Amino acid sequence: KTLFLTKIPIEIPIYQRMFMLLKFKPEDELAQERVEKWLAAEKESEGEAQPEASEEERLKAQEKAAKRKLKLEKKARKQIRKSRQNLPDDITEDHVFLKLFKNIPRTDLDMLFPNQNVRFRLVDKIKLGLSGGSGGIFGIFSILSKILLTAAISPLVLIGAFFGFIGMIVRQVMNVFTQRTKYMMTLSRNLYFHNLDNNFGVMNYLVDLAEEEEGKEAILAYYFLHINRDKNYNQEELDKEIESYIKEKYDISMDFEVEDGLRKLREEGILTENEGILKVLDLQEASVCLDKQWDNFFNPDKRT
């Protein structure tokens, strides 16, 4: 980050995996929420309540409040429709969207929502305003000076100054479009290069990820029992040993589900338990056991 011509480091949390479930609120519900928010803000700004009024005054106040609420409701609906005008026509409030992204900074979360519009930062507005304003003033003074000095001598000079002024205006307009294109490129990069999957693909990804985690539980349980064959681990000791390893290796505190890992090893015939002491087959015997399990998995003659 640049601050007064010097660069200072800042830390921004990054989501390695960002899962989003999106569903548009019904227009009526969203409009009602905005109206209530605006009315609450107006009531707070008005301060203390007025002294008790007559019946006629109360009726006028209620009528005025109803008209104000109706006006705010129209304003809210207009804002909602404007924010959703770039969405496809076939997208309705009944649709549910699943999105999965990778490596998303927390500061860029707003860019992932479908109803976001490109807006200039305050710094860009100031920069474009200063350059455009100074250029416009310079162009006007340049034309006026040439009108006074050379218009009577050579009209071509006046025409050249006029086209130069037009070219300067075009250049400023192009600067605005160039900056807007940069923002659009950033938005496209976040949506394209950081997008992992959508909708049914997200569901399939999550299922695959859950299956991988199930396999990791069994692998970790087998690994620690195999490399520590000389130790007599029970279930609780094995659980603490694995959690300590993960904390020391990756600096992550976790609650390892040792029961699931041991259950999988037990079902495959790799794990034995005697009076609470856990033991596993060596690699060669475990490979033979798993190979037999796989060979018999699609045995058509095997009756269940």
Tab-separated table of C-alpha atoms in Angstrom:
chain	number	residue	atom	x	y	z
A	1	LYS	CA	0.000	0.000	0.000
A	2	THR	CA	1.346	3.442	-0.963
A	3	LEU	CA	1.070	6.214	1.609
A	4	PHE	CA	2.660	9.630	1.009
A	5	LEU	CA	5.091	8.277	-1.604
A	6	THR	CA	6.178	5.450	0.729
A	7	LYS	CA	5.078	1.832	0.687
A	8	ILE	CA	3.879	0.114	3.832
A	9	PRO	CA	2.965	-3.588	4.080
A	10	ILE	CA	-0.594	-4.521	4.981
A	11	GLU	CA	-2.074	-7.922	5.790
A	12	ILE	CA	-5.243	-9.007	4.006
A	13	PRO	CA	-6.863	-12.341	4.920
A	14	ILE	CA	-7.243	-14.636	1.909
A	15	TYR	CA	-9.843	-17.369	1.637
A	16	GLN	CA	-8.144	-20.383	0.071
A	17	ARG	CA	-11.573	-21.852	-0.630
A	18	MET	CA	-14.681	-19.691	-0.735
A	19	PHE	CA	-18.051	-21.445	-1.005
A	20	MET	CA	-21.031	-19.228	-1.751
A	21	LEU	CA	-24.723	-20.024	-1.875
A	22	LEU	CA	-26.693	-17.227	-3.521
A	23	LYS	CA	-30.436	-16.673	-3.635
A	24	PHE	CA	-32.122	-13.400	-4.485
A	25	LYS	CA	-34.529	-12.008	-1.939
A	26	PRO	CA	-38.056	-11.410	-3.204
A	27	GLU	CA	-38.474	-7.859	-4.414
A	28	ASP	CA	-41.342	-7.139	-2.010
A	29	GLU	CA	-39.385	-8.352	1.017
A	30	LEU	CA	-36.212	-6.489	0.079
A	31	ALA	CA	-38.124	-3.278	-0.666
A	32	GLN	CA	-39.894	-3.499	2.691
A	33	GLU	CA	-36.563	-3.901	4.506
A	34	ARG	CA	-35.111	-0.835	2.820
A	35	VAL	CA	-38.200	1.265	3.537
A	36	GLU	CA	-38.131	0.310	7.223
A	37	LYS	CA	-34.431	1.163	7.395
A	38	TRP	CA	-34.969	4.569	5.801
A	39	LEU	CA	-37.958	5.364	8.022
A	40	ALA	CA	-35.991	4.391	11.131
A	41	ALA	CA	-33.140	6.688	10.061
A	42	GLU	CA	-35.569	9.572	9.459
A	43	LYS	CA	-37.238	9.015	12.824
A	44	GLU	CA	-33.871	9.035	14.561
A	45	SER	CA	-32.828	12.251	12.815
A	46	GLU	CA	-36.072	14.003	13.825
A	47	GLY	CA	-35.221	13.597	17.498
A	48	GLU	CA	-37.804	13.586	20.263
A	49	ALA	CA	-41.485	13.022	19.540
A	50	GLN	CA	-43.758	16.036	19.205
A	51	PRO	CA	-46.232	16.909	22.026
A	52	GLU	CA	-49.612	15.258	21.896
A	53	ALA	CA	-51.614	16.707	18.979
A	54	SER	CA	-55.288	16.915	18.162
A	55	GLU	CA	-57.198	14.229	16.293
A	56	GLU	CA	-57.109	16.232	13.060
A	57	GLU	CA	-53.359	16.737	13.303
A	58	ARG	CA	-52.813	13.024	13.964
A	59	LEU	CA	-54.844	12.117	10.882
A	60	LYS	CA	-52.805	14.525	8.766
A	61	ALA	CA	-49.580	13.082	10.173
A	62	GLN	CA	-50.714	9.526	9.413
A	63	GLU	CA	-51.696	10.503	5.877
A	64	LYS	CA	-48.333	12.204	5.386
A	65	ALA	CA	-46.502	9.144	6.741
A	66	ALA	CA	-48.446	6.835	4.407
A	67	LYS	CA	-47.573	8.985	1.381
A	68	ARG	CA	-43.938	9.100	2.484
A	69	LYS	CA	-43.835	5.321	2.890
A	70	LEU	CA	-45.363	4.822	-0.561
A	71	LYS	CA	-42.784	7.170	-2.080
A	72	LEU	CA	-39.911	5.340	-0.363
A	73	GLU	CA	-41.287	1.997	-1.515
A	74	LYS	CA	-41.262	3.176	-5.139
A	75	LYS	CA	-37.697	4.408	-4.663
A	76	ALA	CA	-36.620	1.068	-3.166
A	77	ARG	CA	-38.178	-0.946	-5.999
A	78	LYS	CA	-36.484	1.303	-8.546
A	79	GLN	CA	-33.098	0.736	-6.887
A	80	ILE	CA	-33.604	-3.035	-6.749
A	81	ARG	CA	-34.616	-3.291	-10.404
A	82	LYS	CA	-31.697	-1.105	-11.438
A	83	SER	CA	-29.224	-3.299	-9.540
A	84	ARG	CA	-30.652	-6.409	-11.228
A	85	GLN	CA	-31.060	-5.030	-14.730
A	86	ASN	CA	-27.880	-6.690	-16.043
A	87	LEU	CA	-28.933	-10.177	-14.927
A	88	PRO	CA	-30.319	-12.680	-17.470
A	89	ASP	CA	-34.085	-12.620	-17.873
A	90	ASP	CA	-34.481	-16.310	-16.974
A	91	ILE	CA	-33.004	-15.816	-13.483
A	92	THR	CA	-35.744	-15.517	-10.880
A	93	GLU	CA	-35.967	-15.308	-7.114
A	94	ASP	CA	-36.628	-19.070	-6.957
A	95	HIS	CA	-33.161	-19.987	-8.264
A	96	VAL	CA	-30.325	-21.055	-5.960
A	97	PHE	CA	-26.738	-20.628	-7.159
A	98	LEU	CA	-23.647	-22.401	-5.841
A	99	LYS	CA	-20.208	-20.889	-6.457
A	100	LEU	CA	-16.742	-22.051	-5.438
A	101	PHE	CA	-13.692	-19.778	-5.610
A	102	LYS	CA	-10.031	-20.041	-4.615
A	103	ASN	CA	-7.567	-17.520	-3.164
A	104	ILE	CA	-10.059	-14.681	-2.686
A	105	PRO	CA	-8.909	-11.686	-0.581
A	106	ARG	CA	-11.474	-10.534	1.933
A	107	THR	CA	-11.407	-7.059	0.386
A	108	ASP	CA	-12.633	-8.490	-2.941
A	109	LEU	CA	-15.678	-10.325	-1.599
A	110	ASP	CA	-18.123	-7.720	-2.920
A	111	MET	CA	-16.846	-8.299	-6.463
A	112	LEU	CA	-18.130	-11.882	-6.408
A	113	PHE	CA	-21.789	-10.950	-6.151
A	114	PRO	CA	-23.704	-10.886	-9.446
A	115	ASN	CA	-25.362	-7.488	-8.968
A	116	GLN	CA	-22.168	-5.464	-8.518
A	117	ASN	CA	-21.417	-2.489	-10.767
A	118	VAL	CA	-18.048	-0.978	-11.611
A	119	ARG	CA	-17.413	2.213	-9.617
A	120	PHE	CA	-14.389	4.495	-9.539
A	121	ARG	CA	-12.421	4.903	-6.351
A	122	LEU	CA	-12.190	8.354	-4.797
A	123	VAL	CA	-8.508	8.540	-5.773
A	124	ASP	CA	-9.358	7.846	-9.416
A	125	LYS	CA	-12.137	10.439	-9.388
A	126	ILE	CA	-9.770	13.080	-8.006
A	127	LYS	CA	-7.033	12.165	-10.474
A	128	LEU	CA	-9.341	12.234	-13.486
A	129	GLY	CA	-11.029	15.404	-12.262
A	130	LEU	CA	-7.765	17.267	-11.756
A	131	SER	CA	-6.300	16.198	-15.079
A	132	GLY	CA	-9.529	16.904	-16.959
A	133	GLY	CA	-10.175	20.213	-15.208
A	134	SER	CA	-6.663	21.550	-15.623
A	135	GLY	CA	-6.579	20.410	-19.241
A	136	GLY	CA	-9.934	22.006	-19.961
A	137	ILE	CA	-8.943	25.334	-18.411
A	138	PHE	CA	-5.648	25.311	-20.306
A	139	GLY	CA	-7.461	24.527	-23.550
A	140	ILE	CA	-9.965	27.345	-23.071
A	141	PHE	CA	-7.248	29.905	-22.327
A	142	SER	CA	-5.255	28.623	-25.289
A	143	ILE	CA	-8.186	29.093	-27.671
A	144	LEU	CA	-9.062	32.531	-26.292
A	145	SER	CA	-5.477	33.724	-26.570
A	146	LYS	CA	-5.215	32.506	-30.154
A	147	ILE	CA	-8.540	34.123	-31.013
A	148	LEU	CA	-7.289	37.461	-29.734
A	149	LEU	CA	-3.831	37.212	-31.280
A	150	THR	CA	-4.154	35.378	-34.573
A	151	ALA	CA	-7.792	35.131	-35.642
A	152	ALA	CA	-7.498	38.202	-37.829
A	153	ILE	CA	-4.203	37.055	-39.350
A	154	SER	CA	-4.823	33.352	-40.027
A	155	PRO	CA	-8.119	31.532	-39.447
A	156	LEU	CA	-6.269	28.213	-39.865
A	157	VAL	CA	-4.537	28.750	-36.526
A	158	LEU	CA	-7.918	29.162	-34.846
A	159	ILE	CA	-9.206	25.979	-36.488
A	160	GLY	CA	-6.092	24.091	-35.356
A	161	ALA	CA	-6.545	25.299	-31.780
A	162	PHE	CA	-10.192	24.267	-31.838
A	163	PHE	CA	-9.383	20.741	-33.021
A	164	GLY	CA	-6.594	20.540	-30.433
A	165	PHE	CA	-9.135	21.373	-27.729
A	166	ILE	CA	-11.507	18.697	-29.056
A	167	GLY	CA	-8.620	16.195	-29.079
A	168	MET	CA	-7.852	17.000	-25.450
A	169	ILE	CA	-11.479	16.362	-24.471
A	170	VAL	CA	-11.437	13.053	-26.343
A	171	ARG	CA	-8.230	12.086	-24.530
A	172	GLN	CA	-9.814	12.745	-21.129
A	173	VAL	CA	-12.870	10.705	-22.069
A	174	MET	CA	-10.598	7.870	-23.202
A	175	ASN	CA	-8.792	8.021	-19.846
A	176	VAL	CA	-12.116	7.418	-18.111
A	177	PHE	CA	-12.902	4.442	-20.344
A	178	THR	CA	-9.364	3.074	-19.891
A	179	GLN	CA	-9.678	3.169	-16.106
A	180	ARG	CA	-13.087	1.538	-16.313
A	181	THR	CA	-11.637	-1.197	-18.535
A	182	LYS	CA	-8.958	-1.881	-15.909
A	183	TYR	CA	-11.641	-2.392	-13.280
A	184	MET	CA	-13.555	-4.683	-15.620
A	185	MET	CA	-10.390	-6.715	-16.237
A	186	THR	CA	-9.868	-7.099	-12.488
A	187	LEU	CA	-13.463	-8.213	-12.068
A	188	SER	CA	-13.181	-10.696	-14.951
A	189	ARG	CA	-9.936	-12.087	-13.547
A	190	ASN	CA	-11.545	-12.716	-10.167
A	191	LEU	CA	-14.553	-14.399	-11.739
A	192	TYR	CA	-12.613	-16.449	-14.304
A	193	PHE	CA	-9.214	-17.401	-12.915
A	194	HIS	CA	-10.391	-17.759	-9.301
A	195	ASN	CA	-13.577	-19.666	-10.074
A	196	LEU	CA	-13.311	-23.411	-9.405
A	197	ASP	CA	-16.837	-24.624	-10.094
A	198	ASN	CA	-20.526	-23.747	-10.280
A	199	ASN	CA	-23.823	-25.313	-9.183
A	200	PHE	CA	-23.751	-29.120	-9.674
A	201	GLY	CA	-19.986	-28.988	-10.130
A	202	VAL	CA	-19.696	-27.461	-6.646
A	203	MET	CA	-21.775	-30.271	-5.153
A	204	ASN	CA	-19.602	-32.874	-6.874
A	205	TYR	CA	-16.450	-31.097	-5.666
A	206	LEU	CA	-17.677	-31.042	-2.062
A	207	VAL	CA	-18.577	-34.740	-2.183
A	208	ASP	CA	-15.134	-35.610	-3.587
A	209	LEU	CA	-13.479	-33.450	-0.945
A	210	ALA	CA	-15.425	-35.183	1.833
A	211	GLU	CA	-14.407	-38.598	0.476
A	212	GLU	CA	-10.754	-37.501	0.429
A	213	GLU	CA	-10.988	-36.407	4.055
A	214	GLU	CA	-12.449	-39.789	4.976
A	215	GLY	CA	-9.479	-41.480	3.312
A	216	LYS	CA	-6.989	-39.193	5.069
A	217	GLU	CA	-8.384	-40.231	8.455
A	218	ALA	CA	-7.657	-43.891	7.733
A	219	ILE	CA	-4.206	-43.131	6.262
A	220	LEU	CA	-3.145	-41.044	9.269
A	221	ALA	CA	-4.349	-43.665	11.736
A	222	TYR	CA	-2.509	-46.442	9.862
A	223	TYR	CA	0.678	-44.383	9.446
A	224	PHE	CA	1.097	-43.574	13.128
A	225	LEU	CA	0.300	-47.116	14.224
A	226	HIS	CA	2.745	-48.518	11.650
A	227	ILE	CA	5.747	-46.281	12.405
A	228	ASN	CA	5.206	-46.748	16.154
A	229	ARG	CA	4.801	-50.520	16.162
A	230	ASP	CA	6.935	-50.761	19.286
A	231	LYS	CA	4.456	-48.572	21.210
A	232	ASN	CA	1.146	-49.767	22.579
A	233	TYR	CA	-1.304	-47.051	21.608
A	234	ASN	CA	-4.904	-47.065	22.700
A	235	GLN	CA	-7.517	-44.987	20.907
A	236	GLU	CA	-7.147	-41.895	23.107
A	237	GLU	CA	-3.340	-41.887	22.921
A	238	LEU	CA	-3.399	-42.273	19.142
A	239	ASP	CA	-5.843	-39.377	18.857
A	240	LYS	CA	-3.587	-37.076	20.903
A	241	GLU	CA	-0.481	-38.157	18.962
A	242	ILE	CA	-2.036	-37.287	15.591
A	243	GLU	CA	-3.416	-33.954	16.809
A	244	SER	CA	0.012	-33.023	18.249
A	245	TYR	CA	1.677	-33.875	14.931
A	246	ILE	CA	-0.752	-31.708	12.931
A	247	LYS	CA	-0.277	-28.821	15.375
A	248	GLU	CA	3.529	-29.048	15.260
A	249	LYS	CA	3.779	-29.616	11.499
A	250	TYR	CA	1.127	-27.220	10.159
A	251	ASP	CA	0.275	-25.044	13.197
A	252	ILE	CA	-3.379	-26.097	12.972
A	253	SER	CA	-5.465	-27.045	15.991
A	254	MET	CA	-7.957	-29.753	15.084
A	255	ASP	CA	-10.174	-32.414	16.591
A	256	PHE	CA	-9.128	-35.571	14.774
A	257	GLU	CA	-11.964	-38.086	14.398
A	258	VAL	CA	-9.917	-41.135	15.278
A	259	GLU	CA	-13.002	-43.346	15.574
A	260	ASP	CA	-13.779	-43.039	11.855
A	261	GLY	CA	-10.212	-43.802	10.815
A	262	LEU	CA	-9.992	-46.886	13.031
A	263	ARG	CA	-13.400	-48.092	11.876
A	264	LYS	CA	-12.290	-48.060	8.233
A	265	LEU	CA	-9.084	-49.950	9.041
A	266	ARG	CA	-11.042	-52.477	11.075
A	267	GLU	CA	-13.557	-53.036	8.266
A	268	GLU	CA	-10.725	-53.749	5.803
A	269	GLY	CA	-9.124	-56.273	8.147
A	270	ILE	CA	-5.960	-54.214	8.647
A	271	LEU	CA	-6.478	-53.288	12.312
A	272	THR	CA	-6.557	-55.584	15.326
A	273	GLU	CA	-7.389	-54.590	18.882
A	274	ASN	CA	-6.475	-56.557	21.988
A	275	GLU	CA	-7.545	-55.188	25.369
A	276	GLY	CA	-7.631	-51.676	23.923
A	277	ILE	CA	-4.161	-51.908	22.339
A	278	LEU	CA	-4.214	-51.091	18.615
A	279	LYS	CA	-2.003	-52.884	16.081
A	280	VAL	CA	-1.957	-52.857	12.263
A	281	LEU	CA	-0.532	-55.181	9.615
A	282	ASP	CA	2.763	-54.258	7.996
A	283	LEU	CA	2.778	-52.723	4.518
A	284	GLN	CA	3.174	-55.992	2.624
A	285	GLU	CA	0.403	-57.794	4.498
A	286	ALA	CA	-1.862	-54.741	4.302
A	287	SER	CA	-1.309	-54.517	0.523
A	288	VAL	CA	-2.219	-58.192	0.080
A	289	CYS	CA	-5.329	-57.729	2.228
A	290	LEU	CA	-6.496	-54.690	0.262
A	291	ASP	CA	-5.749	-56.423	-3.039
A	292	LYS	CA	-7.996	-59.339	-2.086
A	293	GLN	CA	-10.708	-56.928	-1.005
A	294	TRP	CA	-10.555	-55.176	-4.388
A	295	ASP	CA	-10.478	-58.408	-6.407
A	296	ASN	CA	-13.574	-59.702	-4.623
A	297	PHE	CA	-15.438	-56.413	-4.807
A	298	PHE	CA	-16.836	-57.125	-8.297
A	299	ASN	CA	-17.143	-60.885	-7.906
A	300	PRO	CA	-20.430	-61.848	-9.628
A	301	ASP	CA	-20.423	-65.295	-8.004
A	302	LYS	CA	-20.241	-63.839	-4.524
A	303	ARG	CA	-23.633	-63.928	-2.846
A	304	THR	CA	-24.610	-61.287	-0.363
